[in-house]
Amino acid sequence: MGEPILSVSGVYKSFGHVQALKNVSFTLNKGEVLGLVGDNGAGKSTFIKVLSGVHKKDGGSINYEGKEVDFASPKDAIAAGIETVYQDLALAPDLPIYSNMFLGREMVRPGLLGKLGFVDKQAMRDSVLTNITKLKATLNHVEQEVGTLSGGQRQSVAITRAVIWGKKVIIMDEPTAALGVEESAKVLDIVNEIKKHGITVIFISHTIPHVMEVSDRICVLRLGETVADLKTSETSYEEVVQFITGSKTQINRK
Amino acid sequence: MTGKTDTNIKQTFANIVTDYWIVLVFLGIYLVFVILEPLCLSLPFWGSTFNYMAEILILGVGVMFVVITAGIDLSIGPVEGAVGVAAGLTIRSLLPVVGNGWAIIAGSAVGLLLGLLIGFLNGIVITKLKLAPFIATLGMSVILTGTGYILNNGLEVVGLPRVMGKIGNFTIMGFMGFTTIIALFATVVFGVLLKQTRFGIHTYAYGSNAESAKRAGIDVDKHIIRVYMISSGMAALSGVLLVFRFNTGSPLAGANVTLYAIAACVIGGTSVMGGRGRMIGTFIGALIIAILVTGLVMLGVQTYWQQVSTGLIIIFAVYADQIRQKKALK
């Protein structure tokens, strides 16, 4: 703790006349969970897309692991160790769990067969199984097609995939939005497990209780601006809501 | 414990039946033919069934990759025709210069390369001009039909070396023809490609959810271009083999086979919505279409009934597959 991994200051971004981000700033330490909250249109998704390399920022600075970064494509962000779990999960429903987790980065067999593109299914299954166990995700059968899983299980697949690849930062966009109470609880458990392994998480959500439950810090966006950067232990549900709705506007209480 | 094992066995059996029920359909059809006409047990019967199946299978194996990506390739039949004429013309014009052997090799190579080029163009039109595969390949199919006639003024290319016909009609054990052997070999090779390689997984992934495949970092445009090159390349292979078999390059070759090849995939369980399909299914699909022809001929039924029955089986197979998938999702 205490070592900053990501420090964002004054990031802005416009689409034509619409200024989606005006001034996003926060600092995130290694191994922390940041809850990124805000009303619809506050700029959460736009900011995430900037951070994950989908959009380029127009200005401001993003300092990642002590270096100024400006990702030109999602590939750059992924190469830097930042993985994003999108709201739509980006899974292939007809493929088994393990293929989904290795999609685009399949393990190949050693030697000539590997050069010809032959995949090592057993190695992938084993690796997936190890990671599922590590995160205590409730997925029993790595051969099961993702299309036959429940919403929470699909979320677990997408998150586990991010953990396998995102060695440093995982961004989760509304991971509990479509889930029932029990399944949400499982996803929050997984977030807590991820934290134990020293991985930094940015957790975007509308559901403030979920954010309160897993986050170390909360960054509130309103109309494209950071209006509060709070320690979860020093704030309350009511205060966060007040910042979101704009009835409270004090900035950056440290 | 025994109760549990029992249900496990039952479960496994049920899985095999749902997974391979199309094999049972094939066996059922064959059984009916055998009962009505015991000659259907003979090797020559299988010989002609395989002969008929080979062309559909080669085309089906190729186009299956396209169908799994949720695309379609309507140009495979016309590729056969145009490639056959082009290969035939190349061979005939090179004959006096380089002799039989090299002329045949060069002609076959020209045909195959032409097929790959056509597939490449289909892929470019689909990925770069963003045309729907149906439209892109429909356009290509009409272009190629015309080209096939233009190349030799609408005539068949005749006067090809007789040795080609000898190779093309060579059979082993009295029933396995040259084309059949190549078709079975191709089925195995492409079956392995589909099942065991990154290329195969990416093909399924794109058909299952193109956006996910893109976000997973797969170069989807390149992949789609390659998939259409496989489809068209296999059609070209089939076109060249037809030149061998009939010792002519005919612009009429492939006029009716496009939809049969796609039907073979669909009967075998490949989903036109993409993401699903197995090579063994396409093989059985092609075999069912072929055995309906040879079987009905043996029974003395008008062959047009073969078309009717194939159509019925397409509808039946897809309907059964839908039910199966709904069950799996429960």
XYZ file of C-alpha atoms in Angstrom:
584
model
C 0.000 0.000 0.000
C 0.982 3.567 -0.384
C 2.777 3.194 -3.673
C 0.823 4.998 -6.408
C 0.297 2.922 -9.542
C -2.018 5.278 -11.388
C -2.308 8.990 -11.091
C -4.718 10.863 -13.297
C -4.905 14.611 -13.430
C -6.990 17.066 -15.424
C -7.945 14.599 -18.158
C -10.369 16.034 -20.695
C -11.971 14.739 -23.859
C -14.488 16.176 -26.331
C -16.593 14.626 -29.053
C -17.350 17.504 -31.411
C -19.135 20.090 -29.302
C -19.800 17.736 -26.444
C -17.248 17.897 -23.690
C -17.541 14.430 -22.188
C -14.651 14.801 -19.751
C -13.667 18.185 -18.337
C -11.347 17.445 -15.488
C -10.894 13.921 -14.205
C -8.302 13.526 -11.454
C -7.502 10.872 -8.881
C -4.636 8.863 -7.521
C -4.759 5.129 -7.023
C -2.314 3.079 -5.001
C -1.145 -0.387 -5.882
C -3.484 -3.117 -4.682
C -6.329 -0.735 -3.944
C -9.871 -0.912 -5.235
C -11.176 2.366 -6.580
C -14.920 2.797 -6.877
C -15.703 5.072 -9.804
C -19.224 6.406 -9.403
C -21.428 9.034 -10.957
C -24.787 9.599 -12.562
C -25.567 8.624 -16.156
C -23.558 10.873 -18.451
C -21.051 11.725 -15.736
C -18.267 10.423 -17.957
C -17.461 7.108 -16.287
C -17.562 5.048 -19.472
C -15.745 7.687 -21.511
C -12.978 7.849 -18.954
C -12.642 4.080 -18.895
C -12.395 4.038 -22.656
C -9.614 6.619 -22.475
C -7.786 4.609 -19.853
C -8.145 1.340 -21.771
C -6.977 2.860 -25.042
C -10.281 2.903 -26.938
C -10.396 6.726 -27.042
C -7.472 9.127 -27.015
C -7.615 11.892 -24.464
C -7.477 15.503 -25.639
C -5.440 16.667 -22.679
C -4.408 16.169 -19.098
C -2.047 13.528 -17.892
C -2.189 9.858 -16.959
C 0.794 8.637 -15.024
C 1.014 4.857 -14.818
C 3.763 3.136 -12.844
C 5.739 6.370 -12.736
C 5.560 6.991 -16.468
C 3.383 9.281 -18.534
C 1.218 7.103 -20.814
C -1.116 7.777 -23.726
C -2.477 4.495 -25.069
C -3.158 4.554 -28.787
C -5.134 1.304 -28.848
C -6.606 -1.275 -26.465
C -3.632 -3.475 -27.326
C -1.248 -0.919 -25.787
C -3.219 -0.804 -22.560
C -3.365 -4.592 -22.406
C 0.370 -4.820 -23.048
C 0.911 -2.446 -20.138
C -1.064 -4.794 -17.866
C -4.409 -2.983 -17.819
C -7.374 -5.254 -18.576
C -10.963 -4.138 -18.977
C -14.075 -6.185 -18.276
C -16.691 -4.460 -20.399
C -20.309 -4.357 -19.458
C -21.205 -6.633 -22.367
C -18.367 -8.958 -21.205
C -17.088 -9.572 -24.747
C -17.487 -13.345 -24.546
C -18.119 -15.836 -27.333
C -21.191 -17.800 -26.164
C -20.554 -20.821 -28.363
C -17.061 -21.436 -27.038
C -16.210 -23.268 -23.814
C -15.108 -21.353 -20.742
C -11.428 -22.067 -21.192
C -11.375 -20.973 -24.856
C -13.046 -17.736 -23.917
C -10.430 -17.015 -21.300
C -7.638 -17.539 -23.791
C -9.406 -15.955 -26.754
C -6.855 -14.281 -28.997
C -3.951 -15.472 -26.829
C -4.284 -19.230 -27.029
C -1.488 -21.356 -25.652
C 0.123 -23.382 -28.411
C 1.817 -26.736 -28.231
C 5.575 -26.891 -28.033
C 7.659 -27.336 -31.158
C 6.553 -27.555 -34.758
C 2.882 -28.179 -33.976
C 2.821 -24.931 -32.034
C 4.316 -23.037 -34.947
C 1.507 -24.442 -37.072
C -0.975 -22.998 -34.609
C -1.987 -26.159 -32.782
C -3.396 -25.171 -29.409
C -2.542 -26.842 -26.140
C -6.019 -27.421 -24.750
C -4.859 -29.268 -21.674
C -2.485 -26.499 -20.615
C -5.240 -23.929 -21.074
C -7.732 -25.988 -19.084
C -5.210 -26.415 -16.276
C -4.346 -22.741 -16.154
C -8.008 -21.749 -16.120
C -8.751 -24.232 -13.371
C -5.902 -22.869 -11.250
C -7.145 -19.322 -11.628
C -10.758 -20.225 -10.961
C -9.676 -21.908 -7.756
C -7.483 -18.955 -6.837
C -10.424 -16.556 -7.140
C -12.880 -19.016 -5.600
C -15.152 -18.465 -8.589
C -18.058 -20.886 -8.820
C -17.426 -22.410 -12.204
C -17.341 -26.172 -12.082
C -16.677 -27.202 -15.623
C -14.139 -25.444 -17.839
C -15.522 -27.275 -20.883
C -18.976 -25.775 -20.468
C -20.130 -23.422 -23.192
C -20.382 -19.857 -21.971
C -23.826 -19.517 -23.577
C -25.215 -22.016 -21.083
C -23.951 -20.146 -17.987
C -25.881 -17.823 -15.711
C -25.240 -14.076 -15.755
C -23.115 -14.200 -12.633
C -21.071 -17.091 -13.962
C -20.456 -15.219 -17.191
C -19.294 -12.260 -15.183
C -16.955 -14.595 -13.301
C -15.569 -15.876 -16.591
C -14.899 -12.352 -17.839
C -13.318 -11.302 -14.551
C -11.177 -14.433 -14.293
C -10.017 -13.816 -17.841
C -8.998 -10.308 -16.869
C -7.136 -11.664 -13.848
C -5.248 -14.204 -15.951
C -4.042 -11.438 -18.257
C -4.240 -8.234 -16.272
C -1.290 -8.613 -14.033
C -1.601 -5.079 -12.649
C -4.865 -3.205 -13.147
C -8.346 -4.511 -13.851
C -11.149 -2.184 -14.855
C -14.676 -3.492 -14.292
C -17.555 -1.692 -15.934
C -20.780 -2.262 -13.994
C -20.000 -5.881 -13.092
C -23.081 -6.261 -10.900
C -25.570 -4.273 -12.997
C -27.420 -7.238 -14.464
C -27.140 -9.579 -11.493
C -29.367 -10.708 -8.673
C -28.448 -10.353 -5.001
C -26.721 -13.691 -4.614
C -24.768 -13.458 -7.843
C -23.700 -9.880 -7.060
C -22.352 -11.094 -3.746
C -20.258 -13.684 -5.566
C -18.821 -11.066 -7.897
C -17.950 -8.840 -4.921
C -16.245 -11.837 -3.306
C -14.146 -12.235 -6.415
C -13.167 -8.559 -6.303
C -12.021 -9.051 -2.722
C -10.006 -12.107 -3.760
C -8.366 -10.140 -6.562
C -7.363 -7.477 -4.067
C -5.697 -10.115 -1.901
C -3.462 -10.946 -4.833
C -2.207 -7.379 -5.005
C -4.002 -6.455 -8.207
C -5.401 -2.947 -8.504
C -9.071 -2.678 -9.442
C -11.184 0.152 -10.816
C -14.778 -0.734 -10.070
C -17.435 1.263 -11.878
C -20.937 0.981 -10.537
C -24.270 2.650 -10.013
C -24.901 0.519 -6.988
C -23.330 2.525 -4.172
C -23.635 -0.210 -1.505
C -21.577 -2.529 -3.716
C -18.958 0.178 -4.125
C -18.899 0.841 -0.387
C -18.424 -2.859 0.228
C -15.362 -3.480 -1.920
C -13.589 -0.161 -2.464
C -10.728 1.533 -0.623
C -11.332 4.851 -2.338
C -14.240 6.371 -4.156
C -13.946 8.841 -6.993
C -17.159 10.662 -7.843
C -17.601 12.049 -11.347
C -20.206 14.651 -12.145
C -20.654 16.192 -15.596
C -17.213 15.039 -16.663
C -15.424 16.312 -13.580
C -14.008 14.724 -10.461
C -16.070 16.275 -7.673
C -14.773 14.074 -4.890
C -11.868 11.719 -4.238
C -12.713 10.016 -0.958
C -11.423 7.311 1.317
C -14.219 4.770 1.681
C -13.537 4.395 5.394
C -14.024 8.117 5.912
C -17.216 8.629 3.971
C -20.780 7.378 3.991
C -23.432 6.242 1.571
C -25.277 9.537 2.078
C -22.241 11.674 1.380
C -21.398 9.770 -1.816
C -24.957 10.197 -3.047
C -24.830 13.906 -2.248
C -21.700 14.280 -4.377
C -23.276 12.293 -7.211
C -26.416 14.417 -7.256
C -24.483 17.643 -6.833
C -25.971 18.673 -3.509
C -22.481 18.599 -2.078
C -19.517 19.963 -4.021
C -16.455 19.992 -1.792
C -13.481 18.767 -3.789
C -10.697 16.390 -2.806
C -10.950 15.956 0.898
C -7.796 14.015 1.661
C -23.656 -45.790 -6.352
C -24.990 -48.074 -9.046
C -27.938 -45.745 -9.489
C -25.568 -42.893 -10.115
C -23.486 -44.855 -12.602
C -26.689 -45.836 -14.323
C -27.769 -42.245 -14.751
C -24.240 -41.374 -15.899
C -24.402 -44.023 -18.570
C -27.862 -42.861 -19.537
C -26.618 -39.277 -19.626
C -23.615 -40.190 -21.759
C -25.835 -42.176 -24.074
C -28.266 -39.275 -24.324
C -25.368 -36.947 -25.113
C -24.138 -39.235 -27.867
C -27.617 -39.430 -29.337
C -28.095 -35.644 -29.274
C -24.592 -35.035 -30.597
C -24.604 -37.655 -33.307
C -28.280 -38.063 -34.088
C -27.648 -37.047 -37.684
C -25.569 -40.214 -38.036
C -28.633 -42.149 -36.928
C -30.699 -40.318 -39.537
C -28.188 -41.381 -42.163
C -28.224 -44.999 -40.966
C -32.028 -44.932 -40.975
C -32.168 -43.743 -44.560
C -29.601 -46.329 -45.605
C -31.497 -49.082 -43.809
C -34.676 -48.233 -45.705
C -32.792 -48.368 -48.999
C -31.197 -51.705 -48.090
C -34.527 -53.226 -47.128
C -36.162 -52.058 -50.344
C -33.174 -52.926 -52.530
C -30.495 -55.252 -51.103
C -28.122 -54.222 -53.926
C -27.553 -51.073 -51.874
C -25.210 -53.237 -49.811
C -22.847 -53.662 -52.756
C -19.498 -51.943 -53.216
C -20.464 -50.339 -56.552
C -23.385 -48.681 -54.781
C -20.966 -47.156 -52.289
C -18.613 -46.289 -55.133
C -21.177 -44.160 -56.900
C -22.423 -42.694 -53.624
C -18.895 -41.605 -52.746
C -18.330 -40.289 -56.246
C -21.398 -38.158 -55.972
C -20.546 -37.095 -52.437
C -16.948 -36.059 -53.167
C -17.706 -32.801 -54.968
C -20.292 -31.676 -52.417
C -17.949 -32.618 -49.585
C -14.954 -30.694 -50.923
C -17.083 -27.605 -51.417
C -18.825 -28.147 -48.086
C -15.568 -28.461 -46.147
C -14.453 -25.088 -47.495
C -17.693 -23.161 -47.281
C -18.250 -24.476 -43.764
C -15.565 -22.123 -42.456
C -17.476 -19.218 -43.969
C -20.794 -20.409 -42.560
C -19.287 -20.753 -39.063
C -18.303 -17.073 -39.232
C -22.006 -16.358 -39.875
C -21.196 -15.574 -43.494
C -22.107 -17.264 -46.743
C -20.271 -17.897 -50.000
C -22.595 -18.110 -52.987
C -19.735 -18.049 -55.483
C -18.299 -21.535 -54.879
C -20.200 -23.217 -57.732
C -19.268 -20.566 -60.307
C -15.664 -20.709 -59.028
C -15.627 -24.370 -60.047
C -16.811 -23.528 -63.544
C -14.530 -20.553 -64.163
C -11.522 -22.319 -62.655
C -12.199 -25.437 -64.739
C -12.224 -23.430 -67.967
C -9.140 -21.410 -66.964
C -7.218 -24.537 -65.964
C -8.278 -26.323 -69.138
C -7.207 -23.433 -71.360
C -3.856 -23.160 -69.597
C -3.175 -26.845 -70.052
C -4.156 -26.829 -73.716
C -2.049 -23.805 -74.570
C 1.018 -25.066 -72.695
C 0.792 -28.625 -74.050
C 2.821 -28.104 -77.217
C 5.466 -26.115 -75.355
C 6.179 -28.075 -72.173
C 4.514 -31.437 -72.661
C 1.749 -33.236 -70.773
C 3.139 -33.382 -67.276
C 4.160 -29.784 -66.805
C 1.107 -28.468 -68.623
C -1.181 -30.368 -66.251
C 0.742 -29.177 -63.195
C 0.777 -25.573 -64.412
C -2.918 -25.661 -65.315
C -3.867 -27.077 -61.924
C -1.726 -24.462 -60.183
C -3.295 -21.645 -62.200
C -6.741 -22.952 -61.276
C -5.959 -23.152 -57.561
C -4.305 -19.731 -57.487
C -7.253 -18.244 -59.322
C -9.525 -19.706 -56.640
C -7.426 -18.208 -53.852
C -7.431 -14.848 -55.629
C -11.223 -14.907 -55.970
C -11.538 -15.735 -52.280
C -9.165 -12.909 -51.448
C -11.305 -10.489 -53.474
C -14.471 -11.720 -51.747
C -12.770 -11.168 -48.411
C -11.628 -7.655 -49.357
C -15.102 -6.660 -50.532
C -16.625 -7.993 -47.306
C -14.095 -6.575 -44.837
C -12.989 -3.334 -46.502
C -16.038 -2.294 -48.519
C -18.208 -3.694 -45.707
C -20.640 -5.446 -48.023
C -22.772 -8.236 -46.588
C -21.271 -11.626 -47.539
C -24.509 -12.570 -49.270
C -24.290 -9.552 -51.619
C -20.532 -9.700 -52.151
C -20.517 -13.364 -53.111
C -23.758 -13.111 -55.090
C -22.067 -10.435 -57.200
C -18.950 -12.566 -57.525
C -20.966 -15.605 -58.531
C -22.647 -13.749 -61.398
C -19.329 -12.252 -62.500
C -17.710 -15.701 -62.541
C -20.561 -17.362 -64.386
C -20.097 -14.751 -67.116
C -16.318 -15.083 -67.039
C -16.542 -18.853 -67.431
C -18.398 -18.373 -70.721
C -16.252 -15.462 -71.935
C -12.954 -17.332 -71.490
C -13.745 -19.924 -74.163
C -16.678 -18.329 -75.993
C -19.157 -20.374 -74.030
C -17.666 -23.687 -75.111
C -16.190 -26.523 -73.132
C -12.416 -26.834 -73.239
C -11.729 -30.168 -74.932
C -8.632 -31.866 -76.276
C -6.963 -32.222 -72.897
C -4.418 -35.007 -72.340
C -6.103 -38.368 -71.832
C -3.827 -39.117 -68.911
C -5.851 -36.586 -66.907
C -8.960 -38.677 -67.280
C -6.996 -41.727 -66.214
C -5.859 -40.029 -63.038
C -9.262 -38.492 -62.397
C -11.094 -41.780 -62.704
C -8.551 -43.905 -60.925
C -10.141 -46.016 -58.188
C -8.816 -48.202 -55.410
C -10.573 -51.308 -54.112
C -13.120 -50.795 -56.827
C -15.031 -48.020 -55.126
C -12.786 -45.252 -53.820
C -12.228 -42.750 -56.611
C -9.406 -40.228 -56.905
C -11.716 -37.324 -56.006
C -13.178 -39.226 -53.071
C -9.740 -39.888 -51.623
C -8.835 -36.215 -51.896
C -12.198 -35.213 -50.418
C -11.728 -37.485 -47.403
C -8.163 -36.290 -46.947
C -9.292 -32.660 -47.088
C -12.062 -33.389 -44.590
C -9.540 -34.716 -42.092
C -7.020 -31.903 -42.645
C -9.581 -29.113 -42.370
C -11.329 -30.905 -39.532
C -8.071 -30.780 -37.579
C -7.542 -27.139 -38.575
C -10.988 -26.284 -37.258
C -10.767 -28.246 -34.045
C -7.145 -28.075 -32.972
C -5.716 -24.742 -34.061
C -5.955 -21.072 -33.163
C -7.300 -20.475 -36.656
C -10.239 -22.773 -35.935
C -10.971 -21.247 -32.550
C -10.892 -17.752 -34.021
C -13.298 -18.872 -36.745
C -15.817 -20.036 -34.150
C -15.185 -16.968 -31.995
C -15.874 -14.550 -34.840
C -19.108 -16.322 -35.719
C -20.154 -16.499 -32.108
C -19.529 -12.830 -31.343
C -17.569 -10.771 -33.849
C -17.176 -7.848 -31.466
C -15.690 -10.073 -28.751
C -13.229 -11.526 -31.221
C -12.165 -8.033 -32.242
C -11.721 -6.930 -28.634
C -9.734 -10.062 -27.849
C -7.155 -8.653 -30.230
C -7.851 -11.010 -33.140
C -7.138 -9.397 -36.510
C -10.644 -10.132 -37.709
C -10.343 -8.634 -41.196
C -7.327 -10.769 -41.990
C -9.106 -13.779 -40.556
C -12.243 -13.267 -42.633
C -10.191 -12.817 -45.807
C -8.445 -16.127 -45.102
C -11.754 -17.870 -44.433
C -13.099 -16.790 -47.814
C -9.833 -17.902 -49.401
C -10.361 -21.369 -47.917
C -13.899 -21.491 -49.259
C -12.934 -20.352 -52.717
C -9.698 -22.342 -52.728
C -11.579 -25.570 -52.015
C -14.059 -24.704 -54.765
C -11.109 -24.250 -57.120
C -9.690 -27.614 -56.032
C -13.029 -29.184 -56.829
C -13.086 -27.382 -60.183
C -9.646 -28.722 -61.099
C -10.628 -32.242 -60.029
C -13.694 -32.056 -62.285
C -11.400 -31.270 -65.217
C -9.456 -34.422 -64.382
C -12.591 -36.509 -64.011
C -14.381 -35.425 -67.192
C -11.282 -34.545 -69.213
C -12.904 -31.243 -70.110
C -13.132 -27.783 -68.612
C -16.807 -26.888 -68.626
C -18.270 -23.479 -67.813
C -21.402 -25.338 -66.742
C -19.586 -27.180 -63.964
C -20.789 -26.140 -60.561
C -24.031 -24.655 -61.804
C -26.139 -26.389 -59.155
C -23.808 -27.380 -56.372
C -23.453 -24.194 -54.291
C -26.609 -24.709 -52.319
C -25.996 -28.443 -51.928
C -22.634 -27.731 -50.322
C -24.196 -25.242 -47.917
C -26.993 -27.744 -47.302
C -24.428 -30.397 -46.370
C -23.067 -28.067 -43.678
C -26.512 -27.160 -42.399
C -27.780 -30.752 -42.296
C -24.620 -31.609 -40.372
C -25.419 -29.063 -37.696
C -23.460 -25.982 -38.779
C -25.439 -22.938 -37.731
C -25.975 -20.223 -40.324
C -26.082 -17.839 -37.379
C -22.412 -18.689 -36.865
C -20.327 -20.091 -34.050
C -21.289 -23.747 -34.408
C -20.549 -26.675 -36.647
C -18.485 -29.827 -36.787
C -16.582 -31.346 -39.664
C -18.015 -34.818 -39.061
C -21.455 -33.244 -39.456
C -20.599 -31.781 -42.838
C -19.269 -35.183 -43.930
C -22.507 -36.882 -42.889
C -24.510 -34.069 -44.502
C -22.759 -34.599 -47.825
C -23.173 -38.362 -47.465
C -26.924 -38.035 -46.849
C -27.392 -35.840 -49.915
C -25.370 -38.302 -52.019
C -27.081 -41.437 -50.767
C -30.485 -39.945 -51.491
C -29.438 -39.674 -55.139
C -27.902 -43.111 -55.532
C -30.489 -44.818 -53.347
C -33.448 -43.360 -55.191
C -31.829 -44.252 -58.521
C -31.478 -47.840 -57.302
C -35.127 -47.883 -56.360
C -36.037 -46.569 -59.798
C -37.549 -43.399 -58.418
C -37.251 -40.224 -60.469
C -34.127 -38.427 -59.218
C -36.071 -35.189 -58.831
C -37.418 -36.732 -55.656
C -33.885 -36.503 -54.346
C -34.201 -32.726 -54.387
C -37.511 -32.874 -52.589
C -36.162 -35.210 -49.931
C -32.970 -33.177 -49.447
C -35.104 -30.102 -48.905
C -37.223 -31.903 -46.345
C -34.141 -33.098 -44.526
C -32.677 -29.583 -44.385
C -35.819 -28.298 -42.706
C -36.062 -31.295 -40.412
C -32.372 -31.168 -39.432
C -32.353 -27.478 -38.603
C -35.597 -27.776 -36.659
C -34.229 -30.669 -34.629
C -31.048 -28.712 -33.980
C -33.029 -25.750 -32.693
C -34.837 -27.964 -30.234
C -31.558 -29.495 -29.136
C -30.034 -26.069 -28.497
C -33.029 -24.856 -26.545
C -32.703 -27.920 -24.340
C -29.006 -27.245 -23.798
C -29.738 -23.696 -22.667
C -32.200 -24.859 -20.039
